[in-house]
Amino acid sequence: MDLFEDPAPQPSNQPEYTVSELSGAVKRVIEGEFGLVRVRGEVGRVSRPASGHLYFDLKDDRSVIAAISWKGQVAKMQVRPEEGMEVVATGRMTTFPGQSKYQLIVDDVAPAGAGALMAMLEKRRAALQAEGLFDPARKKPIPYLPQVIGVVTSPSGAVIRDILHRLRDRFPRHVLIWPVAVQGQDCAAQVAAAIRGFNAIEPGGPIPRPDLLIVARGGGSLEDLWGFNEEIVARAAAASRIPLISAVGHETDTTLIDHAADRRAPTPTAAAEMAVPVRLELLAAVDGNGARLSRAIAQGADRRGQRLRDLARALPRLDTLLGGPQQRFDAAVQRLGGALGLAVAKKRSAFEMRAARLTPASLLGLVTRRRDAVEMRMSDLEARFLRRSDARHAAFDKWASRLTPALHRLIAQADRQRFEGTAKLVQLSARLDAASAARLAEMQRRLDALDRTRQTLGYTETLRRGYAVVRAGADVVTEAAIAANAPALEIEFHDGRVSVVPEAGGATPPRGGAKARPRPTPEEAPESGPTQGSLF
């Protein structure tokens, strides 16, 4: 026996809380004390799931606070938190009872000073440069004289008026304006959509496709120009198939779109000067080039004419060149008449010699000799045909003597037996197919009957008839003594499970009610089902 007896439990009037009640009380206290707070810290782990929400950590050298921004709040943020940034987050504290932790619901995030913005900008620039978006080899040349110019800027500012005025002074062109917000939370999305929209215009459509794009904005602070430092804008500028000039800010302002564009202008007015040449200067240059071309053509014609005359003087006279060939031609003409007469005389003499030998008597003798030869050939062929015919008749008679009526009857009987065997084979094949189908149907019927019997005698069907299974842990309880000594019991009914704690005199549910478990599926149920008195 023990040397020291356990002290008897003393009754207490301290209230008991459920887990949910305690979690709700803590939530009300935290949300009441910290309704709206601003927290400064470094952004740690950042997670962007497909739902659109933003999960990140705010930390310093000693502590970490979990922070959440819902999808609608993320869309309104001017600056998105990135890992390593130092920010000031504005929001409210709350708790998450499911994991027993507190967290900050962030409504807005602001960088903690210009140094943080510049550090984030440099980090983003280095990442895009590593991808090759700023590679000079991929930049496209600017057209010398574009027909249509697309301008992405605010229609209400002075920038568009400066661009149109400069284009009108230098070389009037057709201008398409895509109005966008040039600062604020909608700036980046609208500028990127405008660049993609101009690139999506089909050539030859109702709206002319621009040959050149200008993205322009006046000067401002780093925060004002931040929309042009967004990654979506830089990627849209780099992916543009139309050459693009970036004219954001003044000479000293530099944004990420300046690196991704095909050319950077220090001011919007300078972008208009880069886009088109001066019309009067171009006309003067064309007139000057035309005059130079006329003088060059005239001088070239004079030089070639003089060269031709020089070469003509070096050539011999025409009479000298044609004298010898003409004399040879005349001599050949004189010889041609006598040569033709002599050739005709020779041909006539040869014809007369051959005609003298072709008399009627010689022709008749030739015909007679040819006829005799043909007749000899005919008589020879007739004798050979008769011999071949006699031999074939003898062979035919030999085979015909073997074809007796008895042989004919045997052949007919064999044909009849073959026909009957074929018919019988077809009949047996049909019976075999019918027997296979009947056998398969009988086996299917027996299988369905066995399945119904299995379901009727199965584990779950037995529970439906009012029985239950008692378990202590993973073992099935079949005796009252074991149930009384078990620390906890689980009773399974046909529609779920109930956990109970046995007490002296019987088993009663614990305080707070029993917790029902969902009914297990046939795959989750034990393979053999309850056995040895597990039903009661």
Coordinates of C-alpha atoms in Angstrom, one line a residue:
M1 CA 0.0 0.0 0.0
D2 CA 1.1 3.6 -0.6
L3 CA 2.9 5.4 2.3
F4 CA 1.1 8.7 1.4
E5 CA -2.5 8.9 0.6
D6 CA -3.7 11.2 -2.2
P7 CA -5.5 14.2 -0.9
A8 CA -9.2 14.2 -1.6
P9 CA -10.2 16.6 -4.4
Q10 CA -11.7 19.9 -2.9
P11 CA -14.8 21.3 -4.5
S12 CA -14.3 24.6 -6.4
N13 CA -16.7 27.3 -7.6
Q14 CA -14.4 28.6 -10.3
P15 CA -16.3 28.7 -13.6
E16 CA -15.4 26.4 -16.4
Y17 CA -14.8 27.7 -20.0
T18 CA -15.2 25.8 -23.2
V19 CA -12.3 26.3 -25.7
S20 CA -14.6 28.4 -28.0
E21 CA -15.7 30.6 -25.1
L22 CA -12.1 31.2 -24.0
S23 CA -11.0 31.9 -27.6
G24 CA -13.9 34.4 -28.1
A25 CA -13.0 36.2 -24.9
V26 CA -9.4 36.6 -25.9
K27 CA -10.5 37.8 -29.4
R28 CA -12.7 40.5 -27.9
V29 CA -10.0 41.7 -25.6
I30 CA -7.4 42.0 -28.3
E31 CA -9.7 43.6 -30.8
G32 CA -11.0 46.0 -28.2
E33 CA -7.5 47.1 -27.0
F34 CA -5.9 47.3 -30.5
G35 CA -8.7 48.6 -32.8
L36 CA -6.3 50.5 -35.2
V37 CA -2.5 50.2 -35.0
R38 CA 0.5 51.1 -37.1
V39 CA 3.4 48.7 -36.9
R40 CA 6.9 49.2 -38.3
G41 CA 9.0 46.2 -39.1
E42 CA 10.8 44.2 -41.8
V43 CA 8.7 42.0 -44.2
G44 CA 9.6 38.3 -43.7
R45 CA 8.0 35.4 -45.4
V46 CA 5.5 36.4 -48.2
S47 CA 2.8 34.0 -49.5
R48 CA 0.4 34.8 -52.4
P49 CA -2.1 31.9 -52.8
A50 CA -4.5 31.5 -55.7
S51 CA -7.3 33.1 -53.6
G52 CA -5.7 36.6 -54.0
H53 CA -5.1 37.1 -50.3
L54 CA -1.6 38.1 -49.1
Y55 CA 0.1 36.4 -46.1
F56 CA 3.4 37.8 -44.7
D57 CA 5.3 38.3 -41.5
L58 CA 6.4 41.6 -39.8
K59 CA 9.5 41.1 -37.7
D60 CA 12.3 42.9 -35.9
D61 CA 15.4 41.5 -34.2
R62 CA 13.3 39.8 -31.4
S63 CA 9.7 39.2 -32.4
V64 CA 7.5 38.2 -35.4
I65 CA 3.8 39.1 -36.0
A66 CA 1.7 37.3 -38.6
A67 CA 0.0 39.7 -41.0
I68 CA -2.8 39.2 -43.6
S69 CA -4.3 41.4 -46.3
W70 CA -7.5 40.3 -47.9
K71 CA -8.0 40.3 -51.7
G72 CA -9.8 43.7 -51.7
Q73 CA -7.2 45.3 -49.5
V74 CA -4.4 44.0 -51.7
A75 CA -6.0 45.6 -54.8
K76 CA -6.0 49.0 -53.1
M77 CA -2.3 49.0 -52.0
Q78 CA 0.0 51.3 -53.8
V79 CA 3.1 49.4 -52.6
R80 CA 3.0 45.6 -52.3
P81 CA 5.1 44.2 -49.5
E82 CA 8.2 42.2 -50.6
E83 CA 10.5 40.1 -48.5
G84 CA 13.3 42.3 -46.9
M85 CA 11.4 45.6 -47.1
E86 CA 11.1 47.8 -44.1
V87 CA 7.5 49.0 -44.0
V88 CA 4.9 50.7 -41.8
A89 CA 1.7 48.6 -41.8
T90 CA -1.7 50.0 -40.8
G91 CA -4.4 47.7 -39.6
R92 CA -6.2 46.0 -36.7
M93 CA -5.2 43.2 -34.4
T94 CA -7.3 40.0 -34.2
T95 CA -7.0 36.3 -33.3
F96 CA -7.4 33.1 -35.3
P97 CA -9.0 30.6 -33.0
G98 CA -8.3 27.7 -35.4
Q99 CA -4.6 27.9 -34.6
S100 CA -4.7 29.7 -31.3
K101 CA -2.6 32.7 -32.5
Y102 CA -3.0 36.5 -33.0
Q103 CA -2.4 38.3 -36.2
L104 CA -2.6 41.7 -37.9
I105 CA -5.2 42.4 -40.6
V106 CA -3.3 45.0 -42.8
D107 CA -5.3 47.6 -44.6
D108 CA -2.3 49.6 -46.1
V109 CA 1.4 49.3 -46.4
A110 CA 3.9 52.2 -46.8
P111 CA 7.6 52.0 -47.1
A112 CA 9.5 53.1 -44.1
G113 CA 11.3 56.1 -45.8
A114 CA 12.8 56.7 -49.3
G115 CA 15.7 54.4 -48.5
A116 CA 13.4 51.4 -48.4
L117 CA 11.8 52.4 -51.7
M118 CA 15.2 52.7 -53.4
A119 CA 16.4 49.4 -52.0
M120 CA 13.2 47.7 -53.3
L121 CA 13.6 49.4 -56.7
E122 CA 17.2 48.3 -57.0
K123 CA 16.3 44.7 -56.0
R124 CA 13.5 44.7 -58.7
R125 CA 15.8 46.2 -61.3
A126 CA 18.5 43.6 -60.7
A127 CA 15.9 40.8 -60.9
L128 CA 14.5 42.1 -64.3
Q129 CA 18.0 42.7 -65.6
A130 CA 19.0 39.1 -64.8
E131 CA 16.0 37.9 -66.9
G132 CA 17.4 39.9 -69.9
L133 CA 14.6 42.4 -70.1
F134 CA 17.1 45.3 -70.3
D135 CA 19.4 43.7 -72.8
P136 CA 20.5 46.2 -75.5
A137 CA 20.4 43.5 -78.1
R138 CA 16.7 43.1 -77.9
K139 CA 15.9 46.8 -78.3
K140 CA 14.2 47.8 -81.6
P141 CA 15.2 50.7 -83.8
I142 CA 12.9 53.8 -83.8
P143 CA 11.3 54.4 -87.3
Y144 CA 12.6 57.5 -89.0
L145 CA 9.2 58.9 -90.0
P146 CA 6.2 57.0 -88.4
Q147 CA 2.8 57.4 -90.0
V148 CA 0.9 56.9 -86.7
I149 CA 2.1 57.6 -83.2
G150 CA 0.4 56.2 -80.1
V151 CA 0.8 58.3 -76.8
V152 CA 0.1 56.7 -73.4
T153 CA -0.4 59.6 -70.9
S154 CA -3.0 61.6 -69.0
P155 CA -5.3 63.6 -71.4
S156 CA -5.7 66.4 -68.8
G157 CA -2.1 67.3 -68.1
A158 CA 0.3 69.6 -69.9
V159 CA 2.4 66.6 -71.2
I160 CA 0.0 65.7 -74.1
R161 CA -0.2 69.4 -75.1
D162 CA 3.6 69.7 -75.2
I163 CA 3.9 66.5 -77.3
L164 CA 1.2 67.6 -79.8
H165 CA 2.6 71.1 -80.1
R166 CA 6.1 69.8 -80.7
L167 CA 4.9 67.3 -83.3
R168 CA 2.9 70.0 -85.0
D169 CA 6.0 72.3 -85.3
R170 CA 8.3 69.6 -86.5
F171 CA 6.3 67.2 -88.7
P172 CA 2.5 66.8 -88.2
R173 CA 1.6 63.1 -87.8
H174 CA -1.6 61.1 -86.9
V175 CA -1.6 60.7 -83.1
L176 CA -3.7 58.2 -81.1
I177 CA -4.0 59.0 -77.3
W178 CA -4.7 56.2 -74.8
P179 CA -5.8 58.0 -71.6
V180 CA -4.4 56.5 -68.3
A181 CA -3.7 57.5 -64.7
V182 CA -0.1 58.6 -64.4
Q183 CA 0.1 58.2 -60.6
G184 CA -1.8 56.4 -57.9
Q185 CA -2.8 52.8 -57.4
D186 CA -4.4 52.4 -60.8
C187 CA -1.4 53.8 -62.7
A188 CA 0.6 50.6 -63.3
A189 CA -2.3 48.5 -64.4
Q190 CA -3.7 51.1 -66.8
V191 CA -0.3 51.9 -68.4
A192 CA 0.4 48.1 -69.0
A193 CA -3.0 47.6 -70.4
A194 CA -2.5 50.6 -72.8
I195 CA 0.8 49.2 -74.1
R196 CA -0.8 45.8 -74.7
G197 CA -3.9 47.4 -76.2
F198 CA -1.9 49.3 -78.8
N199 CA 0.0 46.1 -79.7
A200 CA -3.3 44.2 -80.1
I201 CA -4.5 46.5 -82.9
E202 CA -4.5 44.6 -86.2
P203 CA -2.9 46.3 -89.2
G204 CA -5.4 47.4 -91.8
G205 CA -8.3 47.6 -89.3
P206 CA -10.7 50.5 -88.7
I207 CA -8.2 52.0 -86.1
P208 CA -4.7 52.4 -87.6
R209 CA -1.9 50.6 -85.8
P210 CA 0.8 52.9 -84.4
D211 CA 4.3 52.7 -85.8
L212 CA 5.7 54.2 -82.6
L213 CA 4.6 54.4 -78.9
I214 CA 5.4 57.2 -76.4
V215 CA 4.8 56.6 -72.7
A216 CA 5.0 60.1 -71.1
R217 CA 4.5 61.8 -67.8
G218 CA 5.8 65.0 -66.2
G219 CA 8.2 65.2 -63.3
G220 CA 7.4 64.3 -59.7
S221 CA 8.6 62.6 -56.5
L222 CA 9.7 59.0 -56.2
E223 CA 6.2 58.1 -54.9
D224 CA 4.5 59.9 -57.8
L225 CA 6.5 58.0 -60.4
W226 CA 6.3 54.7 -58.5
G227 CA 3.6 53.3 -60.9
F228 CA 6.3 53.3 -63.7
N229 CA 8.6 51.2 -61.5
E230 CA 6.1 48.4 -61.2
E231 CA 7.1 45.0 -62.7
I232 CA 3.9 44.8 -64.8
V233 CA 4.8 48.0 -66.6
A234 CA 8.4 47.0 -67.3
R235 CA 7.4 43.6 -68.6
A236 CA 4.7 45.2 -70.8
A237 CA 7.2 47.6 -72.3
A238 CA 9.8 44.9 -72.9
A239 CA 7.2 42.7 -74.6
S240 CA 5.9 45.4 -76.9
R241 CA 6.3 44.6 -80.6
I242 CA 5.9 48.3 -81.5
P243 CA 9.0 50.5 -80.8
L244 CA 8.6 52.4 -77.6
I245 CA 10.0 55.7 -76.2
S246 CA 9.9 56.3 -72.5
A247 CA 9.5 59.9 -71.4
V248 CA 8.7 59.7 -67.7
G249 CA 9.8 62.6 -65.5
H250 CA 12.6 65.0 -66.1
E251 CA 16.3 64.5 -66.9
T252 CA 17.2 63.2 -63.4
D253 CA 14.3 60.9 -63.0
T254 CA 14.9 57.3 -63.9
T255 CA 12.3 54.5 -63.7
L256 CA 12.2 50.8 -64.7
I257 CA 10.3 51.5 -67.9
D258 CA 13.3 53.7 -69.0
H259 CA 15.4 50.5 -68.9
A260 CA 12.8 48.3 -70.6
A261 CA 11.9 50.8 -73.4
D262 CA 13.6 50.8 -76.8
R263 CA 14.8 54.4 -76.2
R264 CA 14.6 56.9 -73.3
A265 CA 13.8 60.6 -73.6
P266 CA 14.8 63.0 -70.9
T267 CA 11.4 64.9 -71.2
P268 CA 8.1 64.4 -73.1
T269 CA 9.1 67.2 -75.5
A270 CA 12.4 65.5 -76.3
A271 CA 10.4 62.3 -77.0
A272 CA 8.4 64.2 -79.6
E273 CA 11.7 65.4 -81.2
M274 CA 13.0 61.9 -81.3
A275 CA 9.8 60.6 -82.9
V276 CA 9.8 62.8 -86.0
P277 CA 12.3 65.0 -87.9
V278 CA 11.8 68.7 -88.7
R279 CA 9.7 68.9 -91.9
L280 CA 11.4 72.0 -93.3
E281 CA 14.9 70.5 -92.7
L282 CA 13.8 67.3 -94.3
L283 CA 12.4 69.1 -97.3
A284 CA 15.6 71.1 -97.6
A285 CA 17.7 67.9 -97.3
V286 CA 15.5 66.3 -100.0
D287 CA 15.9 69.3 -102.3
G288 CA 19.7 69.3 -101.8
N289 CA 19.9 65.6 -102.4
G290 CA 17.8 66.1 -105.6
A291 CA 20.1 68.8 -106.9
R292 CA 23.1 66.6 -106.1
L293 CA 21.5 63.7 -107.9
S294 CA 20.7 65.8 -111.0
R295 CA 24.3 67.1 -111.1
A296 CA 25.7 63.6 -110.6
I297 CA 23.5 62.2 -113.4
A298 CA 24.5 65.0 -115.8
Q299 CA 28.2 64.6 -115.0
G300 CA 28.0 60.8 -115.3
A301 CA 26.3 61.1 -118.7
D302 CA 28.9 63.5 -120.0
R303 CA 31.8 61.3 -118.8
R304 CA 30.3 58.2 -120.4
G305 CA 29.6 60.1 -123.7
Q306 CA 33.2 61.3 -123.8
R307 CA 34.4 57.7 -123.1
L308 CA 32.2 56.4 -125.9
R309 CA 33.6 58.9 -128.4
D310 CA 37.1 58.0 -127.3
L311 CA 36.4 54.3 -127.9
A312 CA 34.8 55.0 -131.2
R313 CA 37.8 56.8 -132.5
A314 CA 40.0 53.7 -131.6
L315 CA 37.7 51.3 -133.6
P316 CA 38.6 50.5 -137.4
R317 CA 36.3 51.8 -140.2
L318 CA 33.2 49.9 -141.2
D319 CA 34.5 49.4 -144.8
T320 CA 37.7 47.9 -143.6
L321 CA 35.8 45.5 -141.3
L322 CA 33.3 44.3 -143.9
G323 CA 35.5 44.3 -147.0
G324 CA 37.0 40.8 -146.7
P325 CA 33.8 39.0 -145.6
Q326 CA 31.9 40.6 -148.5
Q327 CA 34.4 39.6 -151.0
R328 CA 34.3 35.9 -149.7
F329 CA 30.5 36.1 -150.0
D330 CA 30.6 37.2 -153.6
A331 CA 33.0 34.4 -154.6
A332 CA 30.8 31.8 -152.9
V333 CA 27.8 33.1 -154.8
Q334 CA 29.6 32.6 -158.1
R335 CA 30.6 29.1 -157.3
L336 CA 27.1 28.1 -156.1
G337 CA 25.4 28.1 -159.5
G338 CA 27.8 25.6 -161.1
A339 CA 27.9 23.4 -158.0
L340 CA 24.1 23.1 -158.0
G341 CA 24.0 22.0 -161.7
L342 CA 26.7 19.4 -161.2
A343 CA 24.9 18.0 -158.1
V344 CA 21.6 17.6 -160.0
A345 CA 23.4 15.8 -162.9
K346 CA 25.0 13.3 -160.5
K347 CA 21.7 12.5 -158.8
R348 CA 19.9 12.1 -162.1
S349 CA 22.6 9.6 -163.4
A350 CA 22.3 7.5 -160.2
F351 CA 18.5 7.4 -160.5
E352 CA 18.6 6.3 -164.1
M353 CA 21.0 3.4 -163.3
R354 CA 18.7 2.1 -160.5
A355 CA 15.6 2.5 -162.7
A356 CA 17.1 0.4 -165.5
R357 CA 17.2 -2.6 -163.2
L358 CA 13.5 -2.3 -162.0
T359 CA 11.7 -4.0 -165.0
P360 CA 8.2 -5.6 -164.8
A361 CA 9.7 -9.1 -165.4
S362 CA 12.1 -8.7 -162.4
L363 CA 9.2 -7.5 -160.2
L364 CA 7.0 -10.5 -161.2
G365 CA 9.9 -12.9 -160.4
L366 CA 10.3 -11.4 -157.0
V367 CA 6.6 -11.7 -156.2
T368 CA 6.6 -15.3 -157.4
R369 CA 9.5 -16.2 -155.1
R370 CA 7.9 -14.6 -152.1
R371 CA 4.6 -16.4 -152.8
D372 CA 6.3 -19.8 -152.9
A373 CA 8.0 -19.2 -149.6
V374 CA 4.7 -18.2 -148.0
E375 CA 3.0 -21.4 -149.3
M376 CA 5.8 -23.5 -147.9
R377 CA 5.4 -21.9 -144.5
M378 CA 1.7 -22.5 -144.6
S379 CA 2.0 -26.2 -145.4
D380 CA 4.5 -26.6 -142.6
L381 CA 2.3 -24.9 -140.1
E382 CA -0.8 -27.0 -141.1
A383 CA 1.2 -30.3 -140.5
R384 CA 2.4 -29.1 -137.1
F385 CA -1.2 -28.1 -136.1
L386 CA -2.6 -31.5 -137.1
R387 CA 0.1 -33.3 -135.0
R388 CA -0.6 -31.1 -132.0
S389 CA -4.3 -31.6 -132.3
D390 CA -4.0 -35.4 -132.5
A391 CA -1.9 -35.5 -129.4
R392 CA -4.4 -33.4 -127.4
H393 CA -7.3 -35.6 -128.5
A394 CA -5.4 -38.7 -127.4
A395 CA -4.8 -37.2 -123.9
F396 CA -8.5 -36.1 -123.7
D397 CA -9.7 -39.6 -124.5
K398 CA -7.4 -41.0 -121.9
W399 CA -8.8 -38.8 -119.1
A400 CA -12.4 -39.2 -120.4
S401 CA -12.2 -43.1 -120.0
R402 CA -11.6 -42.6 -116.3
L403 CA -14.8 -40.5 -115.7
T404 CA -17.3 -43.4 -115.0
P405 CA -20.9 -42.9 -113.5
A406 CA -19.7 -44.4 -110.2
L407 CA -17.0 -41.7 -109.8
H408 CA -19.6 -39.0 -110.5
R409 CA -21.8 -40.4 -107.8
L410 CA -18.9 -40.4 -105.3
I411 CA -18.2 -36.8 -106.1
A412 CA -21.8 -35.8 -105.7
Q413 CA -22.1 -37.7 -102.4
A414 CA -18.9 -35.9 -101.1
D415 CA -20.3 -32.6 -102.0
R416 CA -23.6 -33.4 -100.2
Q417 CA -21.8 -34.5 -97.1
R418 CA -19.7 -31.3 -97.1
F419 CA -22.8 -29.2 -97.5
E420 CA -24.6 -31.0 -94.6
G421 CA -21.5 -30.7 -92.4
T422 CA -21.3 -26.9 -93.1
A423 CA -25.0 -26.5 -92.1
K424 CA -24.5 -28.5 -88.9
L425 CA -21.4 -26.5 -88.0
V426 CA -23.4 -23.3 -88.4
Q427 CA -26.2 -24.7 -86.2
L428 CA -23.7 -25.8 -83.5
S429 CA -22.1 -22.3 -83.6
A430 CA -25.4 -20.6 -83.0
R431 CA -26.2 -23.0 -80.1
L432 CA -22.8 -22.3 -78.6
D433 CA -23.4 -18.5 -78.7
A434 CA -26.8 -18.9 -77.1
A435 CA -25.4 -21.2 -74.4
S436 CA -22.6 -18.7 -73.6
A437 CA -25.1 -15.8 -73.3
A438 CA -27.4 -17.9 -71.1
R439 CA -24.4 -19.0 -68.9
L440 CA -23.2 -15.4 -68.5
A441 CA -26.7 -14.2 -67.5
E442 CA -27.1 -17.0 -65.0
M443 CA -23.7 -16.1 -63.4
Q444 CA -24.6 -12.4 -63.3
R445 CA -27.9 -13.3 -61.6
R446 CA -26.1 -15.4 -59.0
L447 CA -23.5 -12.6 -58.4
D448 CA -26.3 -10.1 -57.8
A449 CA -28.0 -12.5 -55.4
L450 CA -24.7 -13.0 -53.5
D451 CA -24.1 -9.2 -53.4
R452 CA -27.6 -8.6 -51.9
T453 CA -26.9 -11.3 -49.3
R454 CA -23.6 -9.7 -48.5
Q455 CA -25.2 -6.3 -48.0
T456 CA -28.0 -7.9 -45.8
L457 CA -25.6 -9.7 -43.6
G458 CA -22.9 -7.0 -43.7
Y459 CA -21.5 -4.9 -40.9
T460 CA -23.3 -1.6 -41.8
E461 CA -26.7 -3.2 -42.3
T462 CA -26.5 -4.8 -38.9
L463 CA -25.9 -1.4 -37.4
R464 CA -29.0 -0.1 -39.2
R465 CA -31.2 -2.7 -37.4
G466 CA -30.5 -1.0 -34.0
Y467 CA -27.1 -2.5 -32.9
A468 CA -24.0 -0.7 -32.0
V469 CA -20.2 -1.3 -31.7
V470 CA -18.3 -0.4 -28.5
R471 CA -14.5 0.3 -28.9
A472 CA -11.8 1.2 -26.4
G473 CA -9.1 2.7 -28.5
A474 CA -8.6 0.4 -31.4
D475 CA -10.0 -2.8 -29.7
V476 CA -13.6 -3.9 -29.7
V477 CA -15.1 -4.2 -26.2
T478 CA -17.2 -7.4 -25.6
E479 CA -17.3 -7.5 -21.7
A480 CA -18.7 -5.0 -19.1
A481 CA -15.6 -5.3 -16.9
I482 CA -13.4 -4.1 -19.8
A483 CA -15.8 -1.3 -20.5
A484 CA -15.8 -0.2 -16.8
N485 CA -11.9 0.0 -16.7
A486 CA -11.5 1.7 -20.0
P487 CA -10.6 5.5 -19.8
A488 CA -12.8 6.3 -22.7
L489 CA -15.2 4.5 -25.0
E490 CA -16.4 5.0 -28.4
I491 CA -19.9 3.8 -29.5
E492 CA -20.5 3.5 -33.2
F493 CA -24.1 3.7 -34.6
H494 CA -25.3 3.4 -38.1
D495 CA -25.2 7.2 -38.5
G496 CA -22.0 8.2 -36.6
R497 CA -19.9 7.6 -33.5
V498 CA -20.2 8.9 -29.9
S499 CA -17.3 9.2 -27.4
V500 CA -18.2 8.5 -23.7
V501 CA -16.3 8.3 -20.4
P502 CA -17.4 5.4 -18.2
E503 CA -18.1 6.2 -14.5
A504 CA -19.0 4.1 -11.5
G505 CA -22.4 2.7 -12.1
G506 CA -22.5 3.1 -15.8
A507 CA -21.2 5.2 -18.8
T508 CA -22.4 8.8 -19.1
P509 CA -21.5 11.4 -21.7
P510 CA -18.9 14.1 -20.6
R511 CA -19.7 17.7 -19.9
G512 CA -20.4 19.7 -22.9
G513 CA -22.2 16.9 -24.7
A514 CA -21.0 14.0 -26.8
K515 CA -19.2 14.7 -30.0
A516 CA -20.7 12.8 -33.0
R517 CA -18.3 11.6 -35.6
P518 CA -19.3 11.2 -39.3
R519 CA -20.3 7.8 -40.4
P520 CA -17.4 5.8 -41.8
T521 CA -17.4 4.8 -45.4
P522 CA -17.3 1.1 -46.4
E523 CA -13.6 1.6 -47.2
E524 CA -12.8 3.0 -43.7
A525 CA -14.7 0.2 -41.9
P526 CA -12.8 -2.9 -40.7
E527 CA -12.6 -5.6 -43.3
S528 CA -14.1 -8.3 -41.1
G529 CA -16.7 -6.2 -39.2
P530 CA -17.7 -6.7 -35.6
T531 CA -17.3 -10.2 -34.1
Q532 CA -17.5 -12.1 -30.8
G533 CA -20.3 -10.2 -29.0
S534 CA -19.5 -6.7 -30.3
L535 CA -23.2 -6.1 -31.1
F536 CA -25.7 -5.3 -28.2

